[in-house]
Coordinates of C-alpha atoms and ligand atoms in Angstrom, one line a residue:
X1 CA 0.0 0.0 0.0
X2 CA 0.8 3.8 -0.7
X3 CA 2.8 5.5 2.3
X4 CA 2.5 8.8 0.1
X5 CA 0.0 11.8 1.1
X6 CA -3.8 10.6 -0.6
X7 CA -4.5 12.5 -3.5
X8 CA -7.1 15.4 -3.3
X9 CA -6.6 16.6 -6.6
X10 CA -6.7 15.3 -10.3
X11 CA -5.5 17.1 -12.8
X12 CA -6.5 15.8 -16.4
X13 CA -4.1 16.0 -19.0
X14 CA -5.7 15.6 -22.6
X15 CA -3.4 14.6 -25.3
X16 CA -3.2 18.5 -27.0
X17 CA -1.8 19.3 -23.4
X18 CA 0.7 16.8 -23.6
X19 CA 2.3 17.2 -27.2
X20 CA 2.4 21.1 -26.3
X21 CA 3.8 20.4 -22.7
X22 CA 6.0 17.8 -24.3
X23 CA 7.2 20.1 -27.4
X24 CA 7.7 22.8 -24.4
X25 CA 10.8 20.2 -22.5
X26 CA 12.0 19.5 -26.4
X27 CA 12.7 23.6 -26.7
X28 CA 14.2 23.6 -23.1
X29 CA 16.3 21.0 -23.8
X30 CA 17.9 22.0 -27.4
X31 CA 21.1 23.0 -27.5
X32 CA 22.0 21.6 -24.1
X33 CA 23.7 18.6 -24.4
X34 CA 27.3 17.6 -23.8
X35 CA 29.1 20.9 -24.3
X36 CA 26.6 23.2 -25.9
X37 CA 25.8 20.5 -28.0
X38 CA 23.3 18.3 -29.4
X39 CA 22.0 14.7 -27.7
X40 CA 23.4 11.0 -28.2
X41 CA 20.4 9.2 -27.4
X42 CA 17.2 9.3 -25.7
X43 CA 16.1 6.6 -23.3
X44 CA 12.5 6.5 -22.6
X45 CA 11.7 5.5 -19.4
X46 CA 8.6 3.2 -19.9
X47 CA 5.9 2.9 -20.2
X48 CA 4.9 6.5 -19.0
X49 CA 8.0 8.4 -20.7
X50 CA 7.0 6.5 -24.2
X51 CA 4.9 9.6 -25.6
X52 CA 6.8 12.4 -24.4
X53 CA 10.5 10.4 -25.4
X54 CA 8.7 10.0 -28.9
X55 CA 7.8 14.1 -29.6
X56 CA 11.0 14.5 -27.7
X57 CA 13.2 13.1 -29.9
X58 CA 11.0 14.3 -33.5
X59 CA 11.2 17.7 -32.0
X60 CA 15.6 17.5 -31.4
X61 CA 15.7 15.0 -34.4
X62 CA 17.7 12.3 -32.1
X63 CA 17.3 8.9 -34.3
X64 CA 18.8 7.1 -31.7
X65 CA 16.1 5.8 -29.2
X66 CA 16.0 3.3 -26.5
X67 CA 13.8 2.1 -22.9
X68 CA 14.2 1.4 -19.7
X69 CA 11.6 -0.2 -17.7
X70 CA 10.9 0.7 -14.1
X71 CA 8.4 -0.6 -12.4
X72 CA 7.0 0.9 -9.0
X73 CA 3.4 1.1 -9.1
X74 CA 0.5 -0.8 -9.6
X75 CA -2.8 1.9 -9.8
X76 CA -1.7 4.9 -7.2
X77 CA -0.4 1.9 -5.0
X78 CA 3.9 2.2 -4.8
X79 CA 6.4 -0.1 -4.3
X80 CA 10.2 -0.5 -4.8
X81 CA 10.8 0.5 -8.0
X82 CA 13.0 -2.1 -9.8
X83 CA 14.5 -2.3 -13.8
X84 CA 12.7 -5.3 -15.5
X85 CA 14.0 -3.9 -18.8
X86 CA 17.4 -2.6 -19.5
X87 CA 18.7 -0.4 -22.2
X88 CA 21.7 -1.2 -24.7
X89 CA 25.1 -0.8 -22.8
X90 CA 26.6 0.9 -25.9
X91 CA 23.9 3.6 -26.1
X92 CA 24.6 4.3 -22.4
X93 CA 28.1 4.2 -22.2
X94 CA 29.7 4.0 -18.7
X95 CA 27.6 6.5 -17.1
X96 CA 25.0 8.2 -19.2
X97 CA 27.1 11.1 -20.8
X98 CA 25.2 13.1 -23.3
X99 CA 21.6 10.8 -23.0
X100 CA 18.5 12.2 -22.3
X101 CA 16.5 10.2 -19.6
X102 CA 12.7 11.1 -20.4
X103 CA 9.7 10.4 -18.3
X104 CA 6.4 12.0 -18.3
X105 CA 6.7 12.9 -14.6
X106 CA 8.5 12.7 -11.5
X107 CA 7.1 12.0 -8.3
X108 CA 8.8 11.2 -4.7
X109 CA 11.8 10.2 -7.7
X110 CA 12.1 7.1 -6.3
X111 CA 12.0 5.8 -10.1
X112 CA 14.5 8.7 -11.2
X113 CA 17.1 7.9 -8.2
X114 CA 17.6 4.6 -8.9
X115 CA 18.0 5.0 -12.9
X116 CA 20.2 8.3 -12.2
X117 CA 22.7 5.8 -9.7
X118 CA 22.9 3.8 -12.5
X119 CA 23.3 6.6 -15.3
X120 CA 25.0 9.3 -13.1
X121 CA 26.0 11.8 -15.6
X122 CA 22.5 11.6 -17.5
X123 CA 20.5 14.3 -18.1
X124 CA 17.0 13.8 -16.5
X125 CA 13.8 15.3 -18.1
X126 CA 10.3 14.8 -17.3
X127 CA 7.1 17.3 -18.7
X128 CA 5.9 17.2 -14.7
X129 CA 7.3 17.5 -11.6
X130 CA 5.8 17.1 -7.6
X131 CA 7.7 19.1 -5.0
X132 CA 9.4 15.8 -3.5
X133 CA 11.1 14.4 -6.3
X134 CA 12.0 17.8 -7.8
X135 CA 15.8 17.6 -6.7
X136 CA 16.0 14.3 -9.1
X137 CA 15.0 16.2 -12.0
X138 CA 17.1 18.5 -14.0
X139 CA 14.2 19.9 -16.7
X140 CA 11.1 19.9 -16.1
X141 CA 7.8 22.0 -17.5
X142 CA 5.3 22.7 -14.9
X143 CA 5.0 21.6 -11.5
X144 CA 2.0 20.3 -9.5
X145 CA 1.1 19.9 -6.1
X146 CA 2.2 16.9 -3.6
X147 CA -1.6 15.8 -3.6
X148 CA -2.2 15.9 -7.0
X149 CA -2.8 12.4 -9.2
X150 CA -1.9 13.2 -12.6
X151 CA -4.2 11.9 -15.2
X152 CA -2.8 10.6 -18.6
X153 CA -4.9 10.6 -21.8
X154 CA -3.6 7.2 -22.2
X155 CA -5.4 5.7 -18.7
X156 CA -8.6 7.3 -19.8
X157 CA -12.0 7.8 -22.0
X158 CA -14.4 10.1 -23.1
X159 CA -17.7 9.5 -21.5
X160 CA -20.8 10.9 -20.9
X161 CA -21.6 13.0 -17.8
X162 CA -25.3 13.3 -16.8
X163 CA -26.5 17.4 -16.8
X164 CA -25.8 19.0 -13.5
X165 CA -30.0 19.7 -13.4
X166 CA -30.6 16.4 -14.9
X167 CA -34.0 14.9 -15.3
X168 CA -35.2 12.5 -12.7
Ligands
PRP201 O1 8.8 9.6 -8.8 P1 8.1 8.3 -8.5 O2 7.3 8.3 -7.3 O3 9.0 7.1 -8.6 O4 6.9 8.1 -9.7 C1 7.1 8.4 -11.0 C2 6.9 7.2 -11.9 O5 5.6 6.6 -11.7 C3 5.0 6.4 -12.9 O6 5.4 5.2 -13.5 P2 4.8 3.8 -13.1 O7 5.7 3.1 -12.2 O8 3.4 3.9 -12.6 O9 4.8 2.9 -14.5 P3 4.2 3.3 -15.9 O10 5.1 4.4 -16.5 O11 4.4 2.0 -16.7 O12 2.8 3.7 -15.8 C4 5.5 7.6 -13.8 O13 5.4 7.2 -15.2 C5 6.9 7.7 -13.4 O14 7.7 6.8 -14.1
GUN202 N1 -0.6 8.6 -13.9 C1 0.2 8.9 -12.8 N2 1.2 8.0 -12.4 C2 1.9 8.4 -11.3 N3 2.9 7.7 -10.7 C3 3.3 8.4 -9.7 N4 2.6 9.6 -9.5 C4 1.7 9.5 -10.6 C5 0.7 10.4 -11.0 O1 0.4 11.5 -10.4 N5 -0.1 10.1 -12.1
MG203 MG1 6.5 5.5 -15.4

């Protein structure tokens, strides 16, 4: 079970929101890699950093795209986060110079502190950030509170909504 605060909030992320908010981290990060420079790589950490890692890399035109998976949670429910899926050693390198770890947020950074011992020189990038993992992030686009649950496009589905006056 969760040890975290409960989440009071939602906030709804629709998949315009995301592309833009995603585009947004692209244009932060251009230009910035090893010394002024462009990218290697981009590892998307799945599945969550798949969408962003994909306009990511379109927008900074990195060919050169691999995953790692971390799994931690199961619904809002967290556990230890472990790799089930690593990425290609020779993309990585000994420690992550010039890569561009993407995932679409960051929360305690439980996930993000145990890919960034792995990857130390990394560069870590997620579209949203909470205040408690904040420190494992380097870019990030817009913040949300402790006690928010982020929704995804891809967990959810139009539906309809009865009228607030609706008829009996
Ligand atoms: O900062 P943390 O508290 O570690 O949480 C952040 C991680 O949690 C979510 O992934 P999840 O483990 O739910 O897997 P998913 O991406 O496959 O949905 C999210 O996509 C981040 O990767
Ligand atoms: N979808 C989603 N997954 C998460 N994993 C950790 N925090 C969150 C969140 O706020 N939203
Ligand atoms: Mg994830």
């Amino acid at each position: 079970m969760s040890d975290r605060l409960p989440h009071e909030k939602g906030f709804h992320v629709s998949w315009d929101q995301i592309h833009r908010d995603a585009r947004a981290l692209a244009w932060r990060l251009d230009g910035k890699g090893p010394d002024g420079g462009a990218w290697r790589s981009v590892v998307a950490i799945t599945r969550g950093g798949m969408a962003p890692a994909m306009i990511v890399s379109r927008e900074l035109d990195i060919r050169v795209v691999d995953t790692i998976s971390v799994k931690s949670y199961n619904h809002q429910d967290q556990s230890q986060p472990r790799v089930i899926k690593a990425p290609q050693a020779e993309i990585m390198g000994t420690d992550g110079e010039g890569v561009l770890v993407v995932d679409d947020l960051v929360d305690t950074g439980k996930t993000l502190e145990l890919v960034r011992k792995l990857y130390p020189k990394a560069h870590f990038a997620t579209v949203y950030a909470k205040p408690a993992g904040r420190a494992m992030v380097d870019t990030y686009i817009t913040e949300v509170s402790q006690d928010t649950w982020i929704f995804f496009p891809w967990d959810m589905a139009l539906q309809y909504v009865q009228p607030y006056r609706g008829a009996d």
